[in-house]
Amino acid sequence: MQERQWITDRRSELDALAEQLTKQLQEVQVERDELAIAERVLYRLAEQVQAEAETAVAASPAPARVAGRALLLIPHRSEEPDQAALPGDRA
């Protein structure tokens, strides 16, 4: 009869352990789902930042070469424009 009690006790211990592990597994799955969502959001944000950076580079004035000298196709603008802001041949 002592063996039967040991088996019953051991089964109860294993049932409790299985319940605890099931709860932990559910928590792990929830956290993994949250991490997957966060990863997708970060990936999309990184794509958006990269696209904005590419747009900014494409919109910036491009330097041109004239007679071996680099100059901007569009002069820089200032708060108080004057003729000094124009390239030498336009003033």
Short mmCIF file of N, CA, C and O in Angstrom, two decimals:
data_model
loop_
_atom_site.label_atom_id
_atom_site.label_comp_id
_atom_site.label_asym_id
_atom_site.label_seq_id
_atom_site.Cartn_x
_atom_site.Cartn_y
_atom_site.Cartn_z
N MET A 1 0.80 -1.19 0.00
CA MET A 1 0.00 0.00 0.00
C MET A 1 0.85 1.27 0.00
O MET A 1 0.42 2.28 -0.48
N GLN A 2 2.02 1.19 0.51
CA GLN A 2 2.91 2.35 0.56
C GLN A 2 3.28 2.80 -0.86
O GLN A 2 3.41 3.98 -1.12
N GLU A 3 3.43 1.87 -1.77
CA GLU A 3 3.76 2.19 -3.16
C GLU A 3 2.63 2.97 -3.82
O GLU A 3 2.87 3.89 -4.59
N ARG A 4 1.39 2.61 -3.51
CA ARG A 4 0.25 3.30 -4.09
C ARG A 4 0.22 4.76 -3.63
O ARG A 4 -0.06 5.66 -4.42
N GLN A 5 0.52 5.00 -2.38
CA GLN A 5 0.55 6.36 -1.85
C GLN A 5 1.65 7.17 -2.51
O GLN A 5 1.47 8.33 -2.87
N TRP A 6 2.80 6.53 -2.71
CA TRP A 6 3.93 7.20 -3.36
C TRP A 6 3.55 7.58 -4.79
O TRP A 6 3.83 8.69 -5.25
N ILE A 7 2.90 6.65 -5.48
CA ILE A 7 2.47 6.92 -6.86
C ILE A 7 1.46 8.06 -6.89
O ILE A 7 1.55 8.98 -7.71
N THR A 8 0.50 8.08 -6.00
CA THR A 8 -0.51 9.13 -5.92
C THR A 8 0.15 10.48 -5.61
O THR A 8 -0.16 11.49 -6.26
N ASP A 9 1.07 10.49 -4.67
CA ASP A 9 1.76 11.73 -4.31
C ASP A 9 2.60 12.24 -5.48
O ASP A 9 2.61 13.44 -5.79
N ARG A 10 3.29 11.31 -6.11
CA ARG A 10 4.15 11.71 -7.23
C ARG A 10 3.31 12.24 -8.39
O ARG A 10 3.68 13.22 -9.04
N ARG A 11 2.19 11.61 -8.65
CA ARG A 11 1.29 12.08 -9.72
C ARG A 11 0.79 13.48 -9.41
O ARG A 11 0.73 14.34 -10.30
N SER A 12 0.47 13.76 -8.18
CA SER A 12 0.01 15.09 -7.77
C SER A 12 1.12 16.13 -7.98
O SER A 12 0.87 17.24 -8.45
N GLU A 13 2.35 15.75 -7.62
CA GLU A 13 3.49 16.66 -7.84
C GLU A 13 3.68 16.96 -9.32
O GLU A 13 3.90 18.10 -9.71
N LEU A 14 3.59 15.92 -10.13
CA LEU A 14 3.77 16.10 -11.58
C LEU A 14 2.64 16.92 -12.19
O LEU A 14 2.87 17.73 -13.09
N ASP A 15 1.42 16.72 -11.71
CA ASP A 15 0.29 17.51 -12.19
C ASP A 15 0.49 19.00 -11.87
O ASP A 15 0.24 19.88 -12.71
N ALA A 16 0.96 19.27 -10.65
CA ALA A 16 1.21 20.66 -10.26
C ALA A 16 2.34 21.25 -11.10
O ALA A 16 2.26 22.41 -11.54
N LEU A 17 3.37 20.47 -11.35
CA LEU A 17 4.48 20.93 -12.18
C LEU A 17 4.02 21.19 -13.61
O LEU A 17 4.38 22.21 -14.22
N ALA A 18 3.19 20.30 -14.14
CA ALA A 18 2.67 20.48 -15.50
C ALA A 18 1.83 21.76 -15.59
O ALA A 18 1.92 22.51 -16.57
N GLU A 19 1.03 22.02 -14.57
CA GLU A 19 0.22 23.24 -14.55
C GLU A 19 1.11 24.48 -14.51
O GLU A 19 0.88 25.45 -15.24
N GLN A 20 2.17 24.44 -13.71
CA GLN A 20 3.11 25.56 -13.62
C GLN A 20 3.83 25.78 -14.95
O GLN A 20 3.96 26.92 -15.41
N LEU A 21 4.25 24.70 -15.57
CA LEU A 21 4.96 24.82 -16.85
C LEU A 21 4.03 25.32 -17.96
O LEU A 21 4.45 26.10 -18.82
N THR A 22 2.78 24.91 -17.93
CA THR A 22 1.80 25.40 -18.91
C THR A 22 1.61 26.90 -18.77
O THR A 22 1.59 27.63 -19.77
N LYS A 23 1.54 27.37 -17.53
CA LYS A 23 1.40 28.81 -17.29
C LYS A 23 2.64 29.56 -17.79
O LYS A 23 2.52 30.60 -18.44
N GLN A 24 3.82 29.04 -17.51
CA GLN A 24 5.06 29.68 -17.97
C GLN A 24 5.13 29.70 -19.49
O GLN A 24 5.55 30.69 -20.09
N LEU A 25 4.71 28.60 -20.12
CA LEU A 25 4.72 28.54 -21.58
C LEU A 25 3.79 29.59 -22.17
O LEU A 25 4.14 30.25 -23.16
N GLN A 26 2.64 29.79 -21.59
CA GLN A 26 1.72 30.81 -22.07
C GLN A 26 2.33 32.19 -21.94
O GLN A 26 2.22 33.02 -22.86
N GLU A 27 3.01 32.46 -20.83
CA GLU A 27 3.67 33.75 -20.64
C GLU A 27 4.77 33.96 -21.66
O GLU A 27 4.94 35.06 -22.21
N VAL A 28 5.52 32.90 -21.95
CA VAL A 28 6.59 32.98 -22.95
C VAL A 28 6.01 33.26 -24.32
O VAL A 28 6.52 34.10 -25.08
N GLN A 29 4.92 32.59 -24.66
CA GLN A 29 4.30 32.81 -25.97
C GLN A 29 3.78 34.24 -26.11
O GLN A 29 3.92 34.85 -27.17
N VAL A 30 3.19 34.79 -25.06
CA VAL A 30 2.71 36.17 -25.10
C VAL A 30 3.87 37.13 -25.31
O VAL A 30 3.81 38.04 -26.14
N GLU A 31 4.97 36.90 -24.58
CA GLU A 31 6.13 37.79 -24.73
C GLU A 31 6.75 37.67 -26.12
O GLU A 31 7.15 38.68 -26.72
N ARG A 32 6.81 36.46 -26.66
CA ARG A 32 7.34 36.28 -28.02
C ARG A 32 6.48 37.01 -29.04
O ARG A 32 6.99 37.62 -29.98
N ASP A 33 5.16 36.95 -28.87
CA ASP A 33 4.26 37.67 -29.77
C ASP A 33 4.50 39.17 -29.69
O ASP A 33 4.52 39.87 -30.71
N GLU A 34 4.68 39.68 -28.46
CA GLU A 34 4.93 41.11 -28.29
C GLU A 34 6.26 41.51 -28.93
O GLU A 34 6.36 42.56 -29.56
N LEU A 35 7.27 40.66 -28.80
CA LEU A 35 8.57 40.95 -29.42
C LEU A 35 8.47 40.94 -30.94
O LEU A 35 9.11 41.75 -31.61
N ALA A 36 7.69 40.03 -31.48
CA ALA A 36 7.51 39.98 -32.94
C ALA A 36 6.85 41.27 -33.43
O ALA A 36 7.24 41.82 -34.47
N ILE A 37 5.87 41.76 -32.69
CA ILE A 37 5.20 43.01 -33.06
C ILE A 37 6.19 44.17 -32.98
O ILE A 37 6.27 45.01 -33.89
N ALA A 38 6.95 44.23 -31.89
CA ALA A 38 7.94 45.30 -31.73
C ALA A 38 8.98 45.25 -32.85
O ALA A 38 9.40 46.29 -33.36
N GLU A 39 9.39 44.06 -33.23
CA GLU A 39 10.36 43.91 -34.32
C GLU A 39 9.80 44.45 -35.63
O GLU A 39 10.48 45.16 -36.37
N ARG A 40 8.54 44.15 -35.92
CA ARG A 40 7.91 44.66 -37.14
C ARG A 40 7.82 46.17 -37.12
O ARG A 40 8.06 46.84 -38.13
N VAL A 41 7.45 46.75 -35.97
CA VAL A 41 7.34 48.20 -35.85
C VAL A 41 8.71 48.84 -36.07
O VAL A 41 8.83 49.83 -36.82
N LEU A 42 9.74 48.31 -35.43
CA LEU A 42 11.09 48.86 -35.60
C LEU A 42 11.57 48.75 -37.04
O LEU A 42 12.20 49.67 -37.57
N TYR A 43 11.25 47.65 -37.69
CA TYR A 43 11.64 47.46 -39.09
C TYR A 43 10.96 48.52 -39.97
O TYR A 43 11.61 49.14 -40.81
N ARG A 44 9.68 48.75 -39.72
CA ARG A 44 8.95 49.75 -40.51
C ARG A 44 9.49 51.16 -40.24
O ARG A 44 9.61 51.98 -41.16
N LEU A 45 9.79 51.45 -38.98
CA LEU A 45 10.35 52.77 -38.65
C LEU A 45 11.71 52.96 -39.32
O LEU A 45 12.01 54.04 -39.84
N ALA A 46 12.53 51.92 -39.32
CA ALA A 46 13.84 52.01 -39.96
C ALA A 46 13.69 52.24 -41.46
O ALA A 46 14.43 53.05 -42.05
N GLU A 47 12.74 51.57 -42.08
CA GLU A 47 12.48 51.79 -43.51
C GLU A 47 12.04 53.23 -43.76
O GLU A 47 12.46 53.86 -44.73
N GLN A 48 11.17 53.74 -42.88
CA GLN A 48 10.67 55.10 -43.04
C GLN A 48 11.80 56.12 -42.88
O GLN A 48 11.91 57.07 -43.66
N VAL A 49 12.66 55.92 -41.88
CA VAL A 49 13.79 56.83 -41.67
C VAL A 49 14.72 56.79 -42.87
O VAL A 49 15.20 57.83 -43.34
N GLN A 50 14.97 55.59 -43.39
CA GLN A 50 15.85 55.47 -44.55
C GLN A 50 15.24 56.17 -45.77
O GLN A 50 15.94 56.87 -46.50
N ALA A 51 13.94 56.00 -45.97
CA ALA A 51 13.28 56.65 -47.11
C ALA A 51 13.33 58.17 -46.96
O ALA A 51 13.57 58.88 -47.94
N GLU A 52 13.12 58.67 -45.74
CA GLU A 52 13.19 60.11 -45.52
C GLU A 52 14.60 60.64 -45.76
O GLU A 52 14.77 61.71 -46.32
N ALA A 53 15.60 59.87 -45.33
CA ALA A 53 16.99 60.28 -45.55
C ALA A 53 17.31 60.31 -47.04
O ALA A 53 17.98 61.23 -47.53
N GLU A 54 16.85 59.31 -47.78
CA GLU A 54 17.09 59.27 -49.22
C GLU A 54 16.39 60.44 -49.91
O GLU A 54 16.93 61.03 -50.84
N THR A 55 15.18 60.77 -49.46
CA THR A 55 14.45 61.90 -50.03
C THR A 55 15.19 63.21 -49.74
O THR A 55 15.29 64.07 -50.61
N ALA A 56 15.71 63.34 -48.52
CA ALA A 56 16.44 64.56 -48.15
C ALA A 56 17.71 64.70 -48.99
O ALA A 56 18.05 65.80 -49.43
N VAL A 57 18.40 63.59 -49.22
CA VAL A 57 19.62 63.64 -50.04
C VAL A 57 19.26 64.00 -51.48
O VAL A 57 19.94 64.81 -52.11
N ALA A 58 18.18 63.43 -51.98
CA ALA A 58 17.78 63.71 -53.35
C ALA A 58 17.32 65.16 -53.50
O ALA A 58 17.49 65.76 -54.56
N ALA A 59 16.76 65.75 -52.45
CA ALA A 59 16.25 67.12 -52.53
C ALA A 59 17.33 68.16 -52.26
O ALA A 59 17.13 69.34 -52.53
N SER A 60 18.47 67.75 -51.73
CA SER A 60 19.52 68.73 -51.44
C SER A 60 20.19 69.18 -52.73
O SER A 60 20.25 68.45 -53.70
N PRO A 61 20.70 70.42 -52.74
CA PRO A 61 21.35 70.92 -53.95
C PRO A 61 22.55 70.05 -54.32
O PRO A 61 23.33 69.67 -53.47
N ALA A 62 22.62 69.74 -55.58
CA ALA A 62 23.70 68.88 -56.06
C ALA A 62 24.86 69.74 -56.54
O ALA A 62 24.66 70.70 -57.28
N PRO A 63 26.07 69.43 -56.13
CA PRO A 63 27.21 70.20 -56.63
C PRO A 63 27.47 69.87 -58.10
O PRO A 63 27.28 68.74 -58.54
N ALA A 64 27.86 70.86 -58.84
CA ALA A 64 28.19 70.67 -60.25
C ALA A 64 29.65 71.09 -60.46
O ALA A 64 30.21 71.83 -59.65
N ARG A 65 30.24 70.66 -61.53
CA ARG A 65 31.62 71.02 -61.83
C ARG A 65 31.64 71.89 -63.09
O ARG A 65 31.09 71.53 -64.11
N VAL A 66 32.26 73.05 -62.93
CA VAL A 66 32.44 73.95 -64.05
C VAL A 66 33.91 74.32 -64.06
O VAL A 66 34.43 74.84 -63.08
N ALA A 67 34.56 74.05 -65.17
CA ALA A 67 35.99 74.33 -65.32
C ALA A 67 36.79 73.73 -64.17
O ALA A 67 37.71 74.34 -63.65
N GLY A 68 36.39 72.52 -63.74
CA GLY A 68 37.13 71.83 -62.69
C GLY A 68 36.81 72.28 -61.29
O GLY A 68 37.33 71.74 -60.33
N ARG A 69 35.96 73.30 -61.14
CA ARG A 69 35.57 73.79 -59.82
C ARG A 69 34.20 73.26 -59.45
O ARG A 69 33.30 73.21 -60.30
N ALA A 70 34.03 72.87 -58.19
CA ALA A 70 32.72 72.42 -57.72
C ALA A 70 31.92 73.64 -57.27
O ALA A 70 32.42 74.51 -56.58
N LEU A 71 30.68 73.73 -57.74
CA LEU A 71 29.79 74.79 -57.28
C LEU A 71 28.38 74.25 -57.22
O LEU A 71 28.05 73.26 -57.85
N LEU A 72 27.55 74.89 -56.43
CA LEU A 72 26.18 74.45 -56.27
C LEU A 72 25.33 74.97 -57.42
O LEU A 72 25.49 76.11 -57.86
N LEU A 73 24.40 74.13 -57.88
CA LEU A 73 23.48 74.56 -58.91
C LEU A 73 22.50 75.59 -58.35
O LEU A 73 22.05 76.47 -59.06
N ILE A 74 22.16 75.46 -57.08
CA ILE A 74 21.27 76.40 -56.41
C ILE A 74 22.05 77.00 -55.26
O ILE A 74 22.51 76.28 -54.38
N PRO A 75 22.22 78.33 -55.23
CA PRO A 75 22.99 78.92 -54.14
C PRO A 75 22.26 78.76 -52.80
O PRO A 75 21.04 78.66 -52.76
N HIS A 76 23.03 78.77 -51.70
CA HIS A 76 22.44 78.71 -50.37
C HIS A 76 21.64 79.98 -50.12
O HIS A 76 22.02 81.07 -50.55
N ARG A 77 20.54 79.84 -49.42
CA ARG A 77 19.70 80.99 -49.10
C ARG A 77 19.98 81.44 -47.68
O ARG A 77 20.30 80.65 -46.82
N SER A 78 19.84 82.72 -47.46
CA SER A 78 20.03 83.26 -46.12
C SER A 78 18.82 84.11 -45.76
O SER A 78 17.94 84.35 -46.59
N GLU A 79 18.80 84.58 -44.53
CA GLU A 79 17.69 85.40 -44.06
C GLU A 79 17.60 86.72 -44.84
O GLU A 79 16.53 87.21 -45.13
N GLU A 80 18.75 87.31 -45.16
CA GLU A 80 18.79 88.59 -45.86
C GLU A 80 19.57 88.41 -47.17
O GLU A 80 20.78 88.61 -47.22
N PRO A 81 18.87 88.02 -48.23
CA PRO A 81 19.58 87.80 -49.49
C PRO A 81 20.12 89.11 -50.09
O PRO A 81 19.53 90.17 -49.94
N ASP A 82 21.25 89.00 -50.74
CA ASP A 82 21.81 90.13 -51.46
C ASP A 82 22.57 89.58 -52.65
O ASP A 82 22.64 88.39 -52.88
N GLN A 83 23.17 90.46 -53.41
CA GLN A 83 23.88 90.01 -54.60
C GLN A 83 25.11 89.17 -54.28
O GLN A 83 25.54 88.38 -55.11
N ALA A 84 25.64 89.28 -53.09
CA ALA A 84 26.82 88.49 -52.71
C ALA A 84 26.50 87.00 -52.64
O ALA A 84 27.39 86.17 -52.72
N ALA A 85 25.21 86.66 -52.51
CA ALA A 85 24.82 85.25 -52.43
C ALA A 85 24.88 84.59 -53.82
O ALA A 85 24.92 83.38 -53.91
N LEU A 86 24.89 85.39 -54.87
CA LEU A 86 24.90 84.81 -56.22
C LEU A 86 26.32 84.45 -56.62
O LEU A 86 27.29 85.04 -56.15
N PRO A 87 26.47 83.45 -57.50
CA PRO A 87 27.80 83.12 -57.99
C PRO A 87 28.44 84.33 -58.67
O PRO A 87 27.74 85.24 -59.14
N GLY A 88 29.75 84.33 -58.78
CA GLY A 88 30.50 85.47 -59.32
C GLY A 88 30.05 85.97 -60.67
O GLY A 88 30.03 87.17 -60.91
N ASP A 89 29.68 85.10 -61.60
CA ASP A 89 29.30 85.54 -62.93
C ASP A 89 27.88 86.09 -63.01
O ASP A 89 27.46 86.56 -64.06
N ARG A 90 27.12 86.11 -61.94
CA ARG A 90 25.74 86.59 -61.96
C ARG A 90 25.56 87.89 -61.19
O ARG A 90 24.50 88.46 -61.18
N ALA A 91 26.54 88.32 -60.47
CA ALA A 91 26.39 89.51 -59.64
C ALA A 91 26.41 90.78 -60.47
O ALA A 91 26.84 90.88 -61.54
#
